Short mmCIF file of C-alpha atoms in Angstrom, two decimals:
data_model
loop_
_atom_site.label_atom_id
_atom_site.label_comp_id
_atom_site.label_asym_id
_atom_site.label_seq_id
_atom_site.Cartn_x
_atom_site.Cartn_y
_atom_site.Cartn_z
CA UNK W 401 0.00 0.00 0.00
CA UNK W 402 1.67 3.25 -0.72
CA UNK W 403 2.48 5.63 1.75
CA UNK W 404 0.96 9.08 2.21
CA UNK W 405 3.22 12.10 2.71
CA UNK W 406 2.86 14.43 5.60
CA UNK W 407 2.21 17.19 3.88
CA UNK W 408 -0.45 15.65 1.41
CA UNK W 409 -1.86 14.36 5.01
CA UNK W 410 -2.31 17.55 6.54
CA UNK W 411 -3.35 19.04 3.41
CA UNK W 412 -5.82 16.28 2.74
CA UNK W 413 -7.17 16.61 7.04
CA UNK W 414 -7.06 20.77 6.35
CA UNK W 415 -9.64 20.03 3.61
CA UNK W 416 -11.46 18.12 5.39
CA UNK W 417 -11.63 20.42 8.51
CA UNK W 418 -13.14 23.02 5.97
CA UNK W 419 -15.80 21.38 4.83
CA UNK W 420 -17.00 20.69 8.13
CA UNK W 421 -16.76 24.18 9.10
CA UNK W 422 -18.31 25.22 5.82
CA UNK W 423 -20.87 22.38 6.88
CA UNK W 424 -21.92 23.65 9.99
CA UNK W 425 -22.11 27.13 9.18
CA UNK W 426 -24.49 26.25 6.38
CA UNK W 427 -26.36 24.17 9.45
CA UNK W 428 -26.11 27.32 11.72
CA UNK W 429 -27.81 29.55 8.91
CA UNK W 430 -30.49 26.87 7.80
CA UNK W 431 -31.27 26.09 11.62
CA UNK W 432 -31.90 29.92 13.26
CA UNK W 433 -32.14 32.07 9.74
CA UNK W 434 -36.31 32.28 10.66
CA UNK W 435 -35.47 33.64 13.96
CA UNK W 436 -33.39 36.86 12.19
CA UNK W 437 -35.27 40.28 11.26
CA UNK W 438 -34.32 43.28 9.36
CA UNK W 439 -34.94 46.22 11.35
CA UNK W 440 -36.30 49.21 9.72
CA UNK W 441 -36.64 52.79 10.13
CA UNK W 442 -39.83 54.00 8.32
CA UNK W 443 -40.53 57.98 7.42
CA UNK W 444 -44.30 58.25 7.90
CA UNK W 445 -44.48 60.87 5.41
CA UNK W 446 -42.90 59.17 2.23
CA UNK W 447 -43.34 55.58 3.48
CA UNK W 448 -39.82 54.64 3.24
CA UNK W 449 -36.32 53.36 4.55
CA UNK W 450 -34.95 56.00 6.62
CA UNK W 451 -32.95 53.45 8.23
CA UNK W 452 -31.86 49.79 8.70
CA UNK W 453 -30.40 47.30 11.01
CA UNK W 454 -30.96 43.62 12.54
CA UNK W 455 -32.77 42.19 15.48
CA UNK W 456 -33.65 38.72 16.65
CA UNK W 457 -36.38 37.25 18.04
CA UNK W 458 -36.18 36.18 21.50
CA UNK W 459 -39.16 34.32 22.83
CA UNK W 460 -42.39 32.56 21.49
CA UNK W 461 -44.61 35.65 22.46
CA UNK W 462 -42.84 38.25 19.95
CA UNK W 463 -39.88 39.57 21.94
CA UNK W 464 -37.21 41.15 19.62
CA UNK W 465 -34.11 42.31 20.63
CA UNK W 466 -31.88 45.13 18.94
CA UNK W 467 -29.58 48.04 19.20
CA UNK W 468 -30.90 51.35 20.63
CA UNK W 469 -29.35 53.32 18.13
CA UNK W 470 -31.08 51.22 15.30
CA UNK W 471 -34.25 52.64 16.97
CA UNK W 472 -33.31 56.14 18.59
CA UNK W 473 -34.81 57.86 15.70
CA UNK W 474 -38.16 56.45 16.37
CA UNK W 475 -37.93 56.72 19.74
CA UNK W 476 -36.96 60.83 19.89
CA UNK W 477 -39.40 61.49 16.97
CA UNK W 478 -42.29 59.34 16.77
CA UNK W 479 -44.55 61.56 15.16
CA UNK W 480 -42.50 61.48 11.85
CA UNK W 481 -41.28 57.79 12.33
CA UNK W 482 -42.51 54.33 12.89
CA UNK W 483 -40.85 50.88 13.21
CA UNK W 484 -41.39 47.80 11.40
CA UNK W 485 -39.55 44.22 10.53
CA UNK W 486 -39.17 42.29 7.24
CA UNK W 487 -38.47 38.60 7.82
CA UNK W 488 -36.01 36.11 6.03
CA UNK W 489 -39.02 35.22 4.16
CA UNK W 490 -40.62 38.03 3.36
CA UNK W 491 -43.31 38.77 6.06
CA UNK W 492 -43.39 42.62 7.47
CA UNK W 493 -45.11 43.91 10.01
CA UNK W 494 -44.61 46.34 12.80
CA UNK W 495 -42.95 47.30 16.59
CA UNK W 496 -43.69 48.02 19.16
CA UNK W 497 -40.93 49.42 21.97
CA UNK W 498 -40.99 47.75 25.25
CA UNK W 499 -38.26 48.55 26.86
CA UNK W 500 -34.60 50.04 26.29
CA UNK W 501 -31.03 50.41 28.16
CA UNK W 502 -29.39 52.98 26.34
CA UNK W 503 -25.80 52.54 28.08
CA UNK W 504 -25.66 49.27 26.70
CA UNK W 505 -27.21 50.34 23.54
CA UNK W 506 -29.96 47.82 23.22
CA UNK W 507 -33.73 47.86 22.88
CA UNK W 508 -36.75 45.14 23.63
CA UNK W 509 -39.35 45.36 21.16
CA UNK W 510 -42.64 43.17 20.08
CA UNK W 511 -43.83 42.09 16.81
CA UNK W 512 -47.50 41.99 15.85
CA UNK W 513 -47.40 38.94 14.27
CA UNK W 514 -44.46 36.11 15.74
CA UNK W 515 -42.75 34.45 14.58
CA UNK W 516 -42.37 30.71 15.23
CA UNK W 517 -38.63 29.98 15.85
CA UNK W 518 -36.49 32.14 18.20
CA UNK W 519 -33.31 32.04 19.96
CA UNK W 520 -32.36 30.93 23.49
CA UNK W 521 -30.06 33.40 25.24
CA UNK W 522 -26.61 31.54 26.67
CA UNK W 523 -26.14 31.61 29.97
CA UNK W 524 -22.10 30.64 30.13
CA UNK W 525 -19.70 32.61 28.29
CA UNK W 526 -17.36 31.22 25.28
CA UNK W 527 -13.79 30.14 26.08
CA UNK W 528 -11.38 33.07 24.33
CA UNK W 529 -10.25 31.65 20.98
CA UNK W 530 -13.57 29.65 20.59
CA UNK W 531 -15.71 29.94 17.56
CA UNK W 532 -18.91 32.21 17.64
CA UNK W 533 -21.27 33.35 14.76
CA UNK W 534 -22.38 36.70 14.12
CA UNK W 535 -25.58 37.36 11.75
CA UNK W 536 -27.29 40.51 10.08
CA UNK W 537 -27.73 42.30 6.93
CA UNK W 538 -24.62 44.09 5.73
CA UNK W 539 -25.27 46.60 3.97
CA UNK W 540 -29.04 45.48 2.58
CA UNK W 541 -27.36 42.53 1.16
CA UNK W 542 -30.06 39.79 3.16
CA UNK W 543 -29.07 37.89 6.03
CA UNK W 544 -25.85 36.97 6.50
CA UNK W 545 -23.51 34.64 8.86
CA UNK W 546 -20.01 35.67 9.67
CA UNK W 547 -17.61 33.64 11.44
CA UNK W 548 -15.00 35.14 14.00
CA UNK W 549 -13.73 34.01 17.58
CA UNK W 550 -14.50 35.10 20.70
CA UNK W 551 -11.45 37.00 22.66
CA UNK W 552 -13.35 38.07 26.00
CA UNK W 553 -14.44 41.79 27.19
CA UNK W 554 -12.35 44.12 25.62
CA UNK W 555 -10.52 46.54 27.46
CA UNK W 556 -10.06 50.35 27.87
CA UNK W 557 -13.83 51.24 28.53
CA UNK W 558 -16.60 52.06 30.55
CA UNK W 559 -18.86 49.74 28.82
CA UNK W 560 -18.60 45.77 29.20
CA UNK W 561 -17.93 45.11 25.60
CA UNK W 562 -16.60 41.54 23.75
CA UNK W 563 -13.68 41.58 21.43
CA UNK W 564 -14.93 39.46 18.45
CA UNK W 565 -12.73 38.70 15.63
CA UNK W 566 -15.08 38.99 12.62
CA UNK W 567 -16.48 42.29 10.26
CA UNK W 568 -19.69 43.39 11.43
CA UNK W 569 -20.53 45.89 8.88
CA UNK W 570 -23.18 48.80 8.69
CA UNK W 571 -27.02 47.32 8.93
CA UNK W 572 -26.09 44.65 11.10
CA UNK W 573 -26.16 46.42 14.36
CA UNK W 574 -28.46 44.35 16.57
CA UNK W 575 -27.98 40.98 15.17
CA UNK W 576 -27.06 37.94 17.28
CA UNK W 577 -23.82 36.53 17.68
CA UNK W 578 -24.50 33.04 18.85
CA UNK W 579 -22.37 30.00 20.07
CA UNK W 580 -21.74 26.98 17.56
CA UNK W 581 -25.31 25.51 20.15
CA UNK W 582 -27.09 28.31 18.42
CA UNK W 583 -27.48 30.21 21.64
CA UNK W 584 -27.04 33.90 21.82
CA UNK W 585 -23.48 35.11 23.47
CA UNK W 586 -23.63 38.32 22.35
CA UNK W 587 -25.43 41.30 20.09
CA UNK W 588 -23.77 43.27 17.00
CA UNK W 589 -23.08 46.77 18.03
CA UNK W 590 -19.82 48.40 16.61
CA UNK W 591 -16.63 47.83 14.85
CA UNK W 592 -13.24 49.31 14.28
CA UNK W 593 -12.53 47.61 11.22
CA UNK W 594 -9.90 44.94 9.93
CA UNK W 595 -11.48 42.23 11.74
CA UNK W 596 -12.28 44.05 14.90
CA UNK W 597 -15.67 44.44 16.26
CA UNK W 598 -17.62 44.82 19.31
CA UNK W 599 -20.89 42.43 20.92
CA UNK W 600 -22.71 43.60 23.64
CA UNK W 601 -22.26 40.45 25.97
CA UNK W 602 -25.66 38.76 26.56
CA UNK W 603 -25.86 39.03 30.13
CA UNK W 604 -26.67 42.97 29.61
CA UNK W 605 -29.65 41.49 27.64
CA UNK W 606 -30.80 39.12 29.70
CA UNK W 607 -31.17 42.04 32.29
CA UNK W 608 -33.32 43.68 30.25
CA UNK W 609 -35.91 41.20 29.46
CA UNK W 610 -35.75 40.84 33.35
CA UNK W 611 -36.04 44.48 34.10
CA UNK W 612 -39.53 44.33 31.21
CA UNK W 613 -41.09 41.76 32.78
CA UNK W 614 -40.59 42.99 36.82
CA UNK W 615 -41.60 46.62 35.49
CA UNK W 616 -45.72 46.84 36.52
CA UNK W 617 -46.64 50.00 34.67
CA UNK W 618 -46.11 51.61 30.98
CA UNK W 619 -42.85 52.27 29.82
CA UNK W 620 -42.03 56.27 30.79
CA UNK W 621 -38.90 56.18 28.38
CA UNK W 622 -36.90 59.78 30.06
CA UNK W 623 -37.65 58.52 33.51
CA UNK W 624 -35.65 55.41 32.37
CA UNK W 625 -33.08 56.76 30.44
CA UNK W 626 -32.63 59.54 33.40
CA UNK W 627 -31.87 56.69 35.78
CA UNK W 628 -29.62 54.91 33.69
CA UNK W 629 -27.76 57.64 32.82
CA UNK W 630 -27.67 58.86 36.24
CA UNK W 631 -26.38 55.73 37.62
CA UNK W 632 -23.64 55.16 34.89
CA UNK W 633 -22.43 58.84 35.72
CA UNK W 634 -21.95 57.25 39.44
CA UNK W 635 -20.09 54.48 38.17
CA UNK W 636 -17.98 56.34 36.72
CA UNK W 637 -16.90 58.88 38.85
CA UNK W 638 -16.28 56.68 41.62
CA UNK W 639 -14.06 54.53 39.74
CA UNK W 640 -12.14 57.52 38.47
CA UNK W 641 -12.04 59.05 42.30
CA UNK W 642 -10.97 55.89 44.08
CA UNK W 643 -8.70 55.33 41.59
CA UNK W 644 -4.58 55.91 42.23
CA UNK W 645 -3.72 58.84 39.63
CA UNK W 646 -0.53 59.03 38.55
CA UNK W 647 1.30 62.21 37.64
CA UNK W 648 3.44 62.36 34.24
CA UNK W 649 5.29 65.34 33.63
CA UNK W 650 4.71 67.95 30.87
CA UNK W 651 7.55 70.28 30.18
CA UNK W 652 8.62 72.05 34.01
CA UNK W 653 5.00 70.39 34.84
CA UNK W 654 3.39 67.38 36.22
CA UNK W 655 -0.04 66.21 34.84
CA UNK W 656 -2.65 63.94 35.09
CA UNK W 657 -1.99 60.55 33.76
CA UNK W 658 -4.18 57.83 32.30
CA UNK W 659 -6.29 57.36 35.35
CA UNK W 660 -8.06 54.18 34.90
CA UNK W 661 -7.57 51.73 32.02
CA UNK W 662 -10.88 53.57 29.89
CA UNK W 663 -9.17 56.57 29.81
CA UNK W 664 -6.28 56.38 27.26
CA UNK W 665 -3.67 59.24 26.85
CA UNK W 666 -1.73 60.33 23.63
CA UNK W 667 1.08 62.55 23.01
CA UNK W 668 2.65 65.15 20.42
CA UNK W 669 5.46 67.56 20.35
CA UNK W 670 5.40 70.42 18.14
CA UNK W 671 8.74 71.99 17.56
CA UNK W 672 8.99 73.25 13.76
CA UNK W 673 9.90 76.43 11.92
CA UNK W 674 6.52 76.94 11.30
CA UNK W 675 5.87 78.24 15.02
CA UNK W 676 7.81 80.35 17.38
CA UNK W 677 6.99 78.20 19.95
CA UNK W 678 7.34 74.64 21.50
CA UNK W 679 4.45 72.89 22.54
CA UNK W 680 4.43 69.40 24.00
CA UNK W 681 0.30 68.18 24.00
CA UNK W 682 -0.80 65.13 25.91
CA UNK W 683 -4.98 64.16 25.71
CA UNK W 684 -6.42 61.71 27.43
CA UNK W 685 -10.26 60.44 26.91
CA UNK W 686 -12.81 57.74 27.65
CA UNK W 687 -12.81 55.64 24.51
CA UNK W 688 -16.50 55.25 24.02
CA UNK W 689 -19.71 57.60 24.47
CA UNK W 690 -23.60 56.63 25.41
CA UNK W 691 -25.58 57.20 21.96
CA UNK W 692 -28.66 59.31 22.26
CA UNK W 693 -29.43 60.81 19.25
CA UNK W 694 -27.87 61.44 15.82
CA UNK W 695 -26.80 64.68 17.54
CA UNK W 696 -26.30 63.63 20.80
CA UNK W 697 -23.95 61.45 22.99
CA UNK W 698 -22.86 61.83 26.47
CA UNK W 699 -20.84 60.09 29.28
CA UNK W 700 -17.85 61.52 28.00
CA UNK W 701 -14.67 61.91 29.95
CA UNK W 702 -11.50 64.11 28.62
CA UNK W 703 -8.88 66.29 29.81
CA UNK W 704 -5.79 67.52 27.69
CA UNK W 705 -2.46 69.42 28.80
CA UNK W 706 -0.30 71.98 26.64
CA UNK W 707 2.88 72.71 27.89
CA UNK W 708 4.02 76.46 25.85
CA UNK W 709 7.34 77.31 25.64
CA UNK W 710 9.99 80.01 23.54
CA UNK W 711 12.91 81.20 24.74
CA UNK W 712 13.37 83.74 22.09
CA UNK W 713 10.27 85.32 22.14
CA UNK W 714 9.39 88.84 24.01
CA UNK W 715 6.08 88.24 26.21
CA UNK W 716 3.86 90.02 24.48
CA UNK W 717 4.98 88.06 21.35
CA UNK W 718 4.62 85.27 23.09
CA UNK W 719 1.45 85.33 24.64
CA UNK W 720 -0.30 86.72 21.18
CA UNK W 721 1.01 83.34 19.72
CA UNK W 722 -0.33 81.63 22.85
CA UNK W 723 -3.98 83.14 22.83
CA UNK W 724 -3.93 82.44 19.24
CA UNK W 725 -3.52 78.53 19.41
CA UNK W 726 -5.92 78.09 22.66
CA UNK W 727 -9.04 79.63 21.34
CA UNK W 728 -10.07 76.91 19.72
CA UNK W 729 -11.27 75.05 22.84
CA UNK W 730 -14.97 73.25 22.22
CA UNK W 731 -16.84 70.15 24.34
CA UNK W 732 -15.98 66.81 24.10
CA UNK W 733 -19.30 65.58 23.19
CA UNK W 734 -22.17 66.26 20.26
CA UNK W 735 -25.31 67.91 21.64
CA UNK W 736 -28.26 70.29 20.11
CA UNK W 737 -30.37 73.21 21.32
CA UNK W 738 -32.83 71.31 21.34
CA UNK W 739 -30.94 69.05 23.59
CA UNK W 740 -28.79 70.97 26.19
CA UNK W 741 -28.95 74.88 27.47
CA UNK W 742 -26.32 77.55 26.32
CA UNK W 743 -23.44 77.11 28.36
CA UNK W 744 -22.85 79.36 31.65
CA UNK W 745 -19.75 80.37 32.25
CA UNK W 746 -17.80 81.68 35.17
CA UNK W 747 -14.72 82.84 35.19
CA UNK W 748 -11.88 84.33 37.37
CA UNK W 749 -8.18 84.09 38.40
CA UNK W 750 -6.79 81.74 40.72
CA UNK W 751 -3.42 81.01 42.16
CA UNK W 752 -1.86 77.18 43.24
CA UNK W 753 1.26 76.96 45.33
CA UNK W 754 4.21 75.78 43.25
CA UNK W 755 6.03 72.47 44.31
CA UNK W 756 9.87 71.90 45.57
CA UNK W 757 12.65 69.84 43.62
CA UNK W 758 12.52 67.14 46.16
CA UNK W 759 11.36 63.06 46.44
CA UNK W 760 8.28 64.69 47.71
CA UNK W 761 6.44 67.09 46.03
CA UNK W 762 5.23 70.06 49.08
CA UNK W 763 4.11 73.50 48.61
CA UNK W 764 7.32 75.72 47.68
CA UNK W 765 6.54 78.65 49.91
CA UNK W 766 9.76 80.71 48.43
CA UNK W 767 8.21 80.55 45.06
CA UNK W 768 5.26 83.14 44.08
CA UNK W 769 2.29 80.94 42.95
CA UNK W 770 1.10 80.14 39.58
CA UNK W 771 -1.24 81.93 38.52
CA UNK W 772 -4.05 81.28 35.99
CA UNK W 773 -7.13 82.44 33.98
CA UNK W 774 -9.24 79.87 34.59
CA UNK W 775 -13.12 79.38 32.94
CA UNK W 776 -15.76 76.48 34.53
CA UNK W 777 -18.61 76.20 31.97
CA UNK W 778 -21.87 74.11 32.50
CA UNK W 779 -24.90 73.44 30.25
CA UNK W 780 -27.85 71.90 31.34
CA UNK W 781 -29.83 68.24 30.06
CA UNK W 782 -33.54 70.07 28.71
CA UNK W 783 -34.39 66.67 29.15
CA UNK W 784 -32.85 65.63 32.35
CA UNK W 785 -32.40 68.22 34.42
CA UNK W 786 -29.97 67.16 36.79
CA UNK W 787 -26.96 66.52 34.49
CA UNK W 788 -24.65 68.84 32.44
CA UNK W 789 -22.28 69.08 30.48
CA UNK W 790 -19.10 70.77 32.45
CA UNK W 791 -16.06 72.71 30.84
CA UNK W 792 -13.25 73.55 32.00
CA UNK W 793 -10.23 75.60 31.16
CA UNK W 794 -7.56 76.91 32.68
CA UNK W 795 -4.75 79.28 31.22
CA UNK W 796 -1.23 80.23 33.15
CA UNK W 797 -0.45 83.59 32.73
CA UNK W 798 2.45 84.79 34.76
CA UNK W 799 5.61 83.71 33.05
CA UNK W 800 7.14 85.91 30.75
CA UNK W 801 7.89 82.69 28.21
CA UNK W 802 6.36 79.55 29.62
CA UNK W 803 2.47 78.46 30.01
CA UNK W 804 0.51 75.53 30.99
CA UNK W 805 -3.29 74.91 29.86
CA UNK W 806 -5.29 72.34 31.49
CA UNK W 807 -8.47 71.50 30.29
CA UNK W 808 -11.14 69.23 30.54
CA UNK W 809 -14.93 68.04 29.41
CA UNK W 810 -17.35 65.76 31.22
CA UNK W 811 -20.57 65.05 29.84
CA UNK W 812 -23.56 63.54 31.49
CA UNK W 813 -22.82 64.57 35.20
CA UNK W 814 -24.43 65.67 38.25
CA UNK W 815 -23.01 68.99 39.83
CA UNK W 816 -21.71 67.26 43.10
CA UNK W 817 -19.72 64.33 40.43
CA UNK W 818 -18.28 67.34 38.77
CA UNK W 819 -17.83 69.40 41.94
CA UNK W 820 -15.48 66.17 43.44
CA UNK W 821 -14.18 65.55 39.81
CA UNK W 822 -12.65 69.83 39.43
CA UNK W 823 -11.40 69.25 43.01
CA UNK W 824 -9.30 66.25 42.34
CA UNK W 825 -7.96 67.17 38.80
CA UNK W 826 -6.96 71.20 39.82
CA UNK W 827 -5.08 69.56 42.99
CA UNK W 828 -2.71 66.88 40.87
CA UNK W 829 -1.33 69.32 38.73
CA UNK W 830 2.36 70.91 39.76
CA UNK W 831 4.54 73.06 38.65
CA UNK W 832 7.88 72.94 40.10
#
């Protein structure tokens, strides 16, 4: 009997490994494909697509689960748009909102007519590097099924989110990624691209259809937005306060680092002919924001340094060139009138002890304190009275050739949140 080569042996098992792959993927899509729903945005006026994404059903009564931001649009404007769902097969018919969790961006919804087959949520979570399946409609293309593995919550953010290897492209936010059991693990909701995108993991889902069914009266949708948003904001803040923050320095300062891992900080250095002065800039900012609207997002956190320097340069010089680059200052986040008040502004001078050389940094009461021009901004939620949007800037200005600007933005806060926030950040920052 002849022998078989390694390599034609591997080749021949790689083969074989495919078709069993390309086997049960076929099984996946021919087994749960009548559980899978366009979702679509109608304009009442025109009768048409205004917008499109993917949901799933999730029970035998109708439940269908989704993105928020595949829905927002119906939700802030109802009067000029409606919801309905298109089937694998054809059948349409229309939604009805239930219930919603905006920080996780998802939304519970109920068909008028059911469907017969749904999916069961999971209630373990994937191994990293094991196989999971995540289905849509790309692009108005019809249901598809694209395989990718799962590689556990991603980090750097506030929001549990699952690393999945795959492309999740536009129109199927709100699809399922399910398990190789067919049972949900996780729901389409954003990508960066080259094989990175982002689930929502199913628990966050499963507390949802927990929180609809314990709720005993109609759905007031800002009294439950308020309170998520509220309580995120708390989150938050007290993981950024209880955190250690490390200083960095910044020129002859020392700044605020990346404070926990959702913040992440970047830095530039621009020293060219084209500008009289040096300036070294370090940002730092929460990677992801809580969708809203097409015009608004919020829970927001970012703060940026610029350290100013020219040793060649007489102070008036200097300090036109130095109100010329900071006027450009603007909030972190997206928000309308229609949304948010004008801003309110208050502004003044203030003066912070400068630090010694030493091991430990103390009030240097030989040295005359910096002084700065310093602006706190806030803006107002129309909708939600008790958070704003808070700005804040503040400007050295008593050094003939040096300056420091600290800034930062947090959206979505309470007053006392901000009030603890402006507290901590103002004390951190030295300059020796």
């Amino acid at each position: 009997m002849p022998k078989i080569s390694a390599c034609l042996l591997a080749w021949v098992l790689c083969c074989l490994s495919a078709m069993v792959l390309a086997q049960g993927y076929e099984q996946l899509y021919s087994d749960y494909r009548g559980s899978l729903y366009q979702i679509r945005l109608i304009e009442k006026s025109s009768n048409s697509k205004a917008g499109l994404g993917s949901g799933f059903q999730i029970s035998a009564d109708g439940l269908l689960a989704t993105n928020y931001h595949v829905v927002a649009q119906a939700v802030s404007d109802p009067e000029k748009y409606t919801l309905e769902y298109l089937s694998t097969d054809g059948t349409k018919g229309t939604l009805e909102l239930l219930d919603i969790d905006v920080v996780n961006d998802l939304a519970l919804l109920r068909q008028d007519n059911p469907g017969k087959e749904y999916l069961q949520l999971a209630t373990d979570t994937p191994k990293k590097g094991e196989t999971i399946v995540s289905l849509g409609n790309p692009l108005d293309l019809g249901m598809t099924l694209i395989p990718g593995t799962y590689n556990g919550i991603a980090g750097g953010s506030f929001y549990d989110r699952i690393h999945f290897a795959g492309s999740i492209n536009p129109g199927m936010s709100g699809g399922p990624a399910i398990n190789t059991r067919g049972q949900v693990v996780g729901i389409n909701v954003a990508t960066a691209g080259n094989q990175v995108s982002f689930l929502v993991p199913v628990d966050k889902l499963s507390s949802l259809v927990e929180h609809y069914h314990q709720r005993d009266e109609a759905l007031d949708l800002k009294a439950v937005t308020y309170q998520q948003l509220v309580d995120n904001q708390q989150r938050i803040i007290n993981s950024i306060l209880q955190a250690d923050w490390k200083r960095r320095s910044l020129g002859e300062a020392k700044v605020v680092g990346e404070i926990v891992p959702a913040i992440k900080c970047w830095g530039n250095t621009q020293d060219d002919d084209d500008s009289p002065i040096k300036r070294i800039d370090k940002g730092c900012t929460g990677q992801d924001v809580i969708f809203l609207s097409d015009e608004f997002n919020t829970g927001r956190v970012e703060y940026e340094f610029f350290w100013l320097e020219a040793d060649n340069l007489l102070p008036a010089r200097f300090y036109a060139e130095y109100e010329q680059q900071m006027s450009t200052f603007y909030p972190g986040n997206s928000a309308g009138e229609e949304d948010v008040t004008n801003f309110h502004c208050r502004q003044g001078f203030t003066s912070q002890p400068r630090t010694g050389n030493g091991p430990v940094s103390k009030p240097d009461r030989s040295k005359k304190p910096l002084i700065a021009r310093t602006s706190y901004c806030v803006r107002r939620y129309k909708d939600f009275p008790n958070l704003y949007d808070i700005f804040f800037l503040s400007l050295s200005v008593d050094q003939k050739n040096r300056a420091l600007v600290s800034h930062f933005t947090l959206s979505g806060f309470t007053q006392e949140s901000a009030d603890a926030f402006t507290e901590k950040f103002t004390s951190e920052i030295q300059w020796h």
